XYZ file of N, CA and C in Angstrom:
516
model
N -18.257 1.835 -6.425
C -18.546 0.572 -6.973
C -20.059 0.599 -7.413
N -20.349 -0.355 -8.323
C -21.739 -0.335 -8.880
C -22.536 -1.445 -8.078
N -23.893 -1.267 -7.975
C -24.648 -2.228 -7.222
C -24.505 -3.643 -7.849
N -24.296 -4.598 -6.859
C -24.021 -5.893 -7.124
C -22.801 -6.329 -7.627
N -21.867 -5.375 -7.874
C -20.474 -5.698 -8.342
C -19.625 -6.545 -7.487
N -19.741 -6.312 -6.182
C -18.960 -7.188 -5.348
C -19.509 -8.570 -5.100
N -20.857 -8.735 -5.204
C -21.384 -10.122 -5.214
C -21.067 -10.862 -6.465
N -20.959 -10.108 -7.593
C -20.525 -10.821 -8.929
C -19.086 -11.221 -8.653
N -18.269 -10.383 -8.227
C -16.765 -10.791 -8.006
C -16.894 -11.983 -7.128
N -17.513 -12.086 -5.956
C -17.479 -13.212 -5.156
C -17.987 -14.537 -5.883
N -19.112 -14.389 -6.541
C -19.679 -15.513 -7.323
C -18.788 -16.006 -8.415
N -17.871 -15.126 -8.797
C -16.966 -15.620 -10.076
C -15.837 -16.361 -9.384
N -15.678 -16.417 -7.945
C -14.837 -17.281 -7.373
C -13.637 -16.513 -6.711
N -13.688 -15.265 -6.778
C -12.572 -14.291 -6.250
C -12.876 -14.224 -4.758
N -11.795 -14.115 -4.020
C -11.983 -13.961 -2.567
C -11.304 -12.621 -2.042
N -10.487 -11.996 -2.928
C -9.666 -10.883 -2.484
C -9.975 -9.782 -3.526
N -9.999 -8.582 -3.060
C -9.970 -7.294 -3.979
C -8.784 -6.590 -3.645
N -7.929 -6.114 -4.704
C -6.766 -5.401 -4.519
C -7.072 -4.141 -5.000
N -6.857 -2.965 -4.218
C -7.104 -1.665 -4.590
C -6.110 -0.706 -4.132
N -5.993 0.566 -4.635
C -5.195 1.592 -4.230
C -5.846 2.105 -2.862
N -4.961 2.428 -1.911
C -5.268 3.024 -0.679
C -4.608 4.507 -0.665
N -5.270 5.284 -1.455
C -4.524 6.501 -1.974
C -4.243 7.548 -0.826
N -2.938 7.737 -0.518
C -2.576 8.687 0.598
C -3.146 10.066 0.436
N -2.998 10.607 -0.879
C -3.503 11.981 -1.025
C -5.018 12.156 -0.945
N -5.604 11.100 -1.141
C -7.250 11.175 -1.048
C -7.698 11.102 0.467
N -6.809 10.519 1.236
C -7.103 10.351 2.676
C -6.639 11.380 3.733
N -5.489 11.851 3.360
C -4.846 13.018 4.168
C -4.839 14.309 3.292
N -5.905 15.014 3.446
C -6.004 16.305 2.507
C -5.551 17.516 3.332
N -5.336 17.244 4.666
C -4.880 18.334 5.539
C -3.751 17.586 6.401
N -2.627 18.151 6.632
C -1.554 17.515 7.351
C -2.154 16.988 8.632
N -1.765 15.722 8.873
C -2.145 14.967 10.003
C -3.648 14.645 10.313
N -4.441 15.006 9.359
C -5.864 14.709 9.448
C -6.280 13.617 8.421
N -6.881 12.560 8.907
C -7.248 11.359 7.932
C -8.751 11.264 7.856
N -9.277 11.086 6.629
C -10.711 10.846 6.313
C -10.668 9.425 5.626
N -11.109 8.540 6.524
C -11.249 7.108 6.017
C -12.596 6.688 5.456
N -13.472 7.694 5.416
C -14.881 7.339 5.248
C -15.235 6.466 3.907
N -14.540 6.861 2.853
C -14.600 6.069 1.621
C -14.244 4.623 1.844
N -13.173 4.502 2.502
C -12.670 3.126 2.616
C -13.437 2.481 3.886
N -13.986 3.061 4.732
C -14.806 2.577 5.679
C -16.086 1.778 5.016
N -16.580 2.478 4.232
C -17.803 1.979 3.310
C -17.280 0.809 2.478
N -16.191 0.963 1.806
C -15.715 -0.096 0.949
C -15.456 -1.267 1.692
N -14.671 -1.142 2.817
C -14.414 -2.189 3.615
C -15.543 -3.085 4.223
N -16.716 -2.355 4.594
C -17.847 -2.941 5.165
C -18.646 -3.511 3.929
N -18.582 -2.978 2.827
C -19.205 -3.666 1.560
C -18.506 -4.894 1.139
N -17.154 -4.884 1.222
C -16.370 -6.099 0.987
C -16.704 -7.275 2.023
N -16.715 -6.916 3.256
C -16.966 -7.776 4.256
C -18.422 -8.409 4.189
N -19.538 -7.668 3.764
C -20.733 -8.126 3.585
C -20.804 -9.007 2.328
N -19.892 -8.837 1.419
C -19.886 -9.758 0.267
C -18.998 -10.949 0.503
N -18.344 -10.954 1.602
C -17.615 -12.216 1.810
C -16.236 -12.061 1.131
N -15.787 -10.767 0.812
C -14.500 -10.554 0.229
C -13.542 -9.909 1.204
N -12.164 -10.104 0.959
C -11.215 -9.544 1.806
C -10.431 -8.496 0.982
N -9.873 -7.571 1.633
C -9.238 -6.464 1.046
C -7.661 -6.475 1.018
N -7.030 -6.242 -0.115
C -5.730 -6.020 -0.094
C -5.524 -4.622 -0.580
N -5.171 -3.734 0.427
C -5.090 -2.319 0.223
C -3.637 -1.938 -0.019
N -3.425 -1.146 -1.107
C -2.045 -0.764 -1.436
C -1.836 0.782 -0.906
N -0.871 0.762 -0.036
C -0.573 2.043 0.559
C 0.342 2.773 -0.653
N -0.241 3.804 -1.139
C 0.717 4.391 -2.250
C 0.326 5.711 -2.680
N 1.301 6.137 -3.548
C 1.208 7.323 -4.260
C 1.467 8.577 -3.417
N 1.894 9.636 -4.129
C 2.313 10.731 -3.431
C 1.118 11.552 -2.864
N 1.499 12.607 -2.020
C 0.505 13.406 -1.583
C 1.110 14.894 -1.755
N 0.231 15.673 -2.324
C 0.662 17.200 -2.604
C 1.213 17.935 -1.388
N 0.818 17.374 -0.184
C 1.228 18.142 0.967
C 2.742 17.916 1.366
N 3.281 16.889 0.718
C 4.614 16.459 1.040
C 5.407 16.170 -0.252
N 6.746 16.552 -0.236
C 7.637 16.369 -1.432
C 7.044 16.654 -2.650
N 6.257 17.705 -2.785
C 5.772 18.252 -4.073
C 4.833 17.160 -4.763
N 4.356 16.309 -4.027
C 3.387 15.302 -4.543
C 4.234 14.044 -5.234
N 5.445 14.138 -5.217
C 6.363 12.992 -5.713
C 6.216 11.896 -4.683
N 6.910 10.643 -4.993
C 6.907 9.558 -4.056
C 7.829 10.222 -2.889
N 7.434 9.714 -1.737
C 8.068 10.207 -0.386
C 9.598 9.889 -0.552
N 10.356 11.061 -0.474
C 11.769 10.837 -0.533
C 12.617 11.600 0.558
N 11.892 12.575 1.200
C 12.514 13.303 2.250
C 12.203 12.504 3.567
N 13.041 13.052 4.707
C 12.691 12.470 5.960
C 11.273 12.851 6.317
N 10.890 14.085 6.098
C 9.634 14.673 6.505
C 8.513 13.675 5.599
N 8.657 13.707 4.372
C 7.649 12.865 3.502
C 7.568 11.431 4.022
N 8.692 10.855 4.193
C 8.737 9.291 4.712
C 8.029 9.328 6.045
N 8.220 10.146 6.960
C 7.671 10.087 8.237
C 6.069 10.378 8.225
N 5.691 11.253 7.319
C 4.312 11.582 7.175
C 3.600 10.295 6.620
N 4.307 9.657 5.547
C 3.707 8.525 4.996
C 3.517 7.444 6.013
N 4.620 7.192 6.759
C 4.707 6.062 7.766
C 3.377 6.390 8.745
N 3.298 7.582 9.170
C 2.246 8.055 10.261
C 0.889 7.718 9.706
N 0.654 8.000 8.352
C -0.523 7.700 7.643
C -0.856 6.382 7.672
N 0.191 5.554 7.146
C 0.049 4.093 6.986
C -0.279 3.589 8.388
N 0.451 3.880 9.372
C 0.264 3.267 10.688
C -1.145 3.598 11.256
N -1.630 5.014 10.970
C -2.914 5.379 11.368
C -4.049 4.457 10.531
N -3.733 4.212 9.385
C -4.771 3.385 8.446
C -4.735 1.981 9.110
N -3.702 1.337 9.229
C -3.704 0.001 9.752
C -4.289 -0.203 11.149
N -3.979 0.884 11.986
C -4.670 0.823 13.235
C -6.283 1.091 13.160
N -6.700 1.909 12.376
C -8.125 2.279 12.121
C -8.847 1.026 11.569
N -8.288 0.131 10.806
C -8.759 -1.033 10.156
C -8.266 -2.378 10.854
N -7.691 -2.330 11.993
C -7.035 -3.403 12.678
C -8.098 -4.620 12.795
N -7.563 -5.749 12.683
C -8.411 -6.932 13.052
C -9.384 -7.345 11.866
N -9.283 -6.699 10.691
C -10.411 -6.926 9.743
C -9.807 -7.833 8.637
N -8.597 -8.227 8.791
C -8.000 -9.252 7.894
C -7.436 -8.504 6.556
N -7.165 -7.369 6.681
C -6.678 -6.635 5.498
C -5.149 -6.845 5.345
N -4.755 -7.154 4.118
C -3.323 -7.181 3.611
C -2.905 -5.608 3.259
N -1.814 -5.215 3.852
C -1.288 -3.912 3.652
C -0.100 -4.161 2.658
N -0.202 -3.648 1.336
C 0.964 -3.821 0.478
C 1.528 -2.202 0.488
N 2.917 -2.305 0.512
C 3.602 -0.994 0.429
C 4.080 -0.617 -0.994
N 3.099 0.172 -1.603
C 3.403 0.821 -3.006
C 2.904 -0.216 -4.042
N 2.901 0.321 -5.255
C 2.540 -0.483 -6.257
C 3.764 -0.222 -7.414
N 4.424 -1.441 -7.649
C 5.437 -1.445 -8.686
C 6.463 -0.260 -8.598
N 7.108 -0.078 -7.573
C 8.027 1.044 -7.233
C 9.278 0.896 -8.164
N 9.515 -0.155 -8.821
C 10.563 -0.315 -9.663
C 10.359 0.224 -11.028
N 9.059 0.875 -11.326
C 8.859 1.382 -12.669
C 8.213 2.696 -12.404
N 7.552 3.251 -13.500
C 7.141 4.635 -13.339
C 6.134 5.016 -12.293
N 5.684 3.933 -11.483
C 4.742 4.437 -10.362
C 5.430 5.142 -9.106
N 6.758 4.997 -9.303
C 7.609 5.828 -8.233
C 8.060 6.969 -8.955
N 7.722 8.176 -8.467
C 7.961 9.466 -9.045
C 9.100 10.215 -8.484
N 10.007 10.851 -9.015
C 9.934 11.033 -10.490
C 10.620 9.824 -11.237
N 11.402 9.035 -10.577
C 11.788 7.808 -11.232
C 12.193 6.735 -10.208
N 12.171 5.469 -10.545
C 12.418 4.510 -9.579
C 13.698 4.584 -8.860
N 13.617 4.328 -7.642
C 14.832 4.560 -6.610
C 14.706 3.584 -5.527
N 15.470 2.498 -5.546
C 15.315 1.482 -4.537
C 15.677 1.893 -3.167
N 16.757 2.874 -3.064
C 17.140 3.311 -1.871
C 16.073 4.016 -1.070
N 15.387 4.874 -1.799
C 14.268 5.745 -1.266
C 13.065 4.879 -0.983
N 12.789 3.862 -1.954
C 11.647 3.011 -1.581
C 11.931 2.073 -0.404
N 13.115 1.651 -0.193
C 13.449 0.716 0.854
C 13.427 1.543 2.255
N 13.844 2.799 2.231
C 13.693 3.685 3.356
C 12.453 3.901 3.908
N 11.555 4.161 2.665
C 10.182 4.408 3.061
C 9.364 3.162 3.612
N 9.684 1.981 2.888
C 9.084 0.731 3.346
C 9.481 0.364 4.709
N 10.658 0.501 5.006
C 11.233 0.275 6.345
C 10.637 1.200 7.431
N 10.542 2.430 7.335
C 9.804 3.345 8.192
C 8.365 2.982 8.266
N 7.732 2.563 7.169
C 6.273 2.335 7.121
C 5.965 1.036 7.845
N 6.807 -0.010 7.610
C 6.622 -1.289 8.382
C 6.801 -1.101 9.790
N 7.899 -0.259 10.264
C 8.122 -0.248 11.783
C 6.936 0.585 12.361
N 6.363 1.537 11.595
C 5.273 2.281 12.261
C 4.051 1.422 12.344
N 3.638 0.659 11.344
C 2.573 -0.227 11.441
C 2.795 -1.369 12.447
N 3.986 -1.832 12.452
C 4.127 -2.841 13.630
C 3.926 -2.340 14.957
N 4.265 -1.139 15.189
C 3.968 -0.480 16.529
C 2.685 -0.033 16.783
N 1.824 0.432 15.763
C 0.633 0.931 15.886
C -0.469 -0.265 15.835
N -0.255 -1.304 14.887
C -1.187 -2.327 14.744
C -0.319 -3.642 14.513
N 0.231 -4.215 15.561
C 1.259 -5.312 15.435
C 0.774 -6.398 14.871
N -0.586 -6.817 14.824
C -1.072 -7.996 14.162
C -1.441 -7.960 12.668
N -1.200 -6.749 12.050
C -1.633 -6.546 10.622
C -0.469 -7.185 9.649
N -1.057 -7.609 8.602
C -0.155 -8.239 7.658
C 0.260 -7.217 6.694
N 1.632 -7.331 6.385
C 2.285 -6.283 5.433
C 3.078 -7.085 4.406
N 2.867 -6.651 3.055
C 3.601 -7.239 2.086
C 4.209 -6.246 1.275
N 5.183 -6.649 0.287
C 5.964 -5.749 -0.511
C 6.929 -6.544 -1.285
N 7.527 -5.884 -2.232
C 7.626 -4.558 -2.776
C 6.580 -4.524 -3.850
N 5.869 -5.639 -4.370
C 4.994 -5.509 -5.445
C 5.608 -4.931 -6.704
N 6.745 -5.476 -6.980
C 7.532 -5.024 -8.233
C 6.903 -5.466 -9.494
N 7.246 -4.759 -10.461
C 6.802 -5.163 -11.921
C 7.822 -6.301 -12.320
N 7.301 -7.350 -12.625
C 8.224 -8.680 -12.956
C 9.091 -9.033 -11.699
N 9.827 -9.925 -11.723
C 10.662 -10.507 -10.642
C 12.027 -9.867 -10.821
N 11.975 -8.497 -10.281
C 13.142 -7.639 -10.500
C 14.076 -7.691 -9.245
N 15.086 -8.747 -9.415
C 15.933 -9.052 -8.315
C 16.909 -7.889 -7.989
N 17.153 -7.040 -9.141
C 18.082 -5.911 -8.753
C 17.348 -4.901 -7.787
N 16.116 -4.943 -7.801
C 15.288 -4.018 -6.942
C 15.026 -4.708 -5.695
N 14.615 -6.035 -5.670
C 14.165 -6.769 -4.552
C 15.181 -7.006 -3.582
N 16.429 -7.432 -4.039
C 17.497 -7.801 -3.161
C 18.005 -6.623 -2.319
N 18.167 -5.381 -2.696
C 18.450 -4.301 -1.832
C 17.366 -4.055 -0.714
N 16.077 -4.423 -1.032
C 14.902 -4.352 -0.012
C 15.333 -5.317 1.007
N 15.792 -6.645 0.576
C 16.031 -7.599 1.649
C 17.170 -7.106 2.445
N 18.169 -6.646 1.740
C 19.405 -6.240 2.598
C 19.124 -4.980 3.488
N 18.127 -4.186 3.197
C 17.686 -3.161 4.052
C 17.026 -3.647 5.341
N 16.704 -4.834 5.372
C 15.903 -5.456 6.605
C 14.519 -5.704 6.490
N 13.869 -5.487 5.337
C 12.517 -5.586 5.158
C 11.854 -6.865 5.317
N 12.810 -8.009 5.133
C 12.168 -9.381 5.387
C 11.814 -9.656 6.808
N 12.343 -8.747 7.730
C 12.024 -8.798 9.220
C 10.535 -8.315 9.431
N 10.006 -7.626 8.322
C 8.762 -6.866 8.519
C 7.651 -7.522 7.631
N 8.033 -7.800 6.515
C 7.015 -8.313 5.500
C 6.615 -9.650 5.847
N 5.376 -9.868 5.800
C 4.720 -11.155 5.975
C 4.863 -11.992 4.772
N 5.011 -11.284 3.568
C 5.141 -11.993 2.177
C 5.801 -11.112 1.364
N 6.422 -11.576 0.311
C 6.962 -10.782 -0.817
C 5.923 -10.954 -1.932
N 5.741 -9.809 -2.441
C 4.751 -9.627 -3.550
C 5.515 -9.287 -4.861
N 5.137 -9.739 -5.941
C 5.729 -9.433 -7.134
C 4.485 -9.560 -8.393
N 4.743 -8.757 -9.414
C 3.757 -8.870 -10.444
C 4.414 -9.516 -11.703
N 4.361 -10.720 -11.880
C 5.143 -11.327 -12.792
C 4.561 -11.234 -14.343
N 3.310 -10.732 -14.266
C 2.597 -10.587 -15.613
C 2.798 -9.434 -16.537
N 3.437 -8.453 -16.012
C 3.624 -7.156 -16.792
C 4.656 -7.387 -17.938
N 4.540 -6.838 -18.984
C 5.470 -6.783 -20.031
C 5.865 -5.397 -20.307
N 7.117 -5.296 -20.429
C 7.668 -3.821 -20.638
C 7.907 -3.573 -22.019
């Protein structure tokens, strides 16, 4: 971030900053997490009177060939990382969003609601166990994609999400 940028955001009337919380940048070695960049960002947001909405997202070259987590091992690793993240930052008012627009090209190699729902469910359960008071939202779909959202509900995610997020502004 640039000097004064967060204060400018706050003065403009914004209260939340939404950004990627990139798995591959935090877990560079299996099972070891470096939160230092986000420790600094989170502290800077707090000093500026802003809150964080961190998007738990994107593949990690250590698992599933860097694609979106689709194997049992990849989903478990993502869920462990997400739970460790929520626990590390617990009590700081962060909203944890599971993935960004998994119904379009951000889910690699192509959108797959079954794999997304399995990942989101494993991740929600892990976060609830590690940091039960943290807020979780999803699926952050591009547009109000009911064909993607409804299977997420049917998979049981409404038991874990504190809110349903969508991005109604995108044009395809």
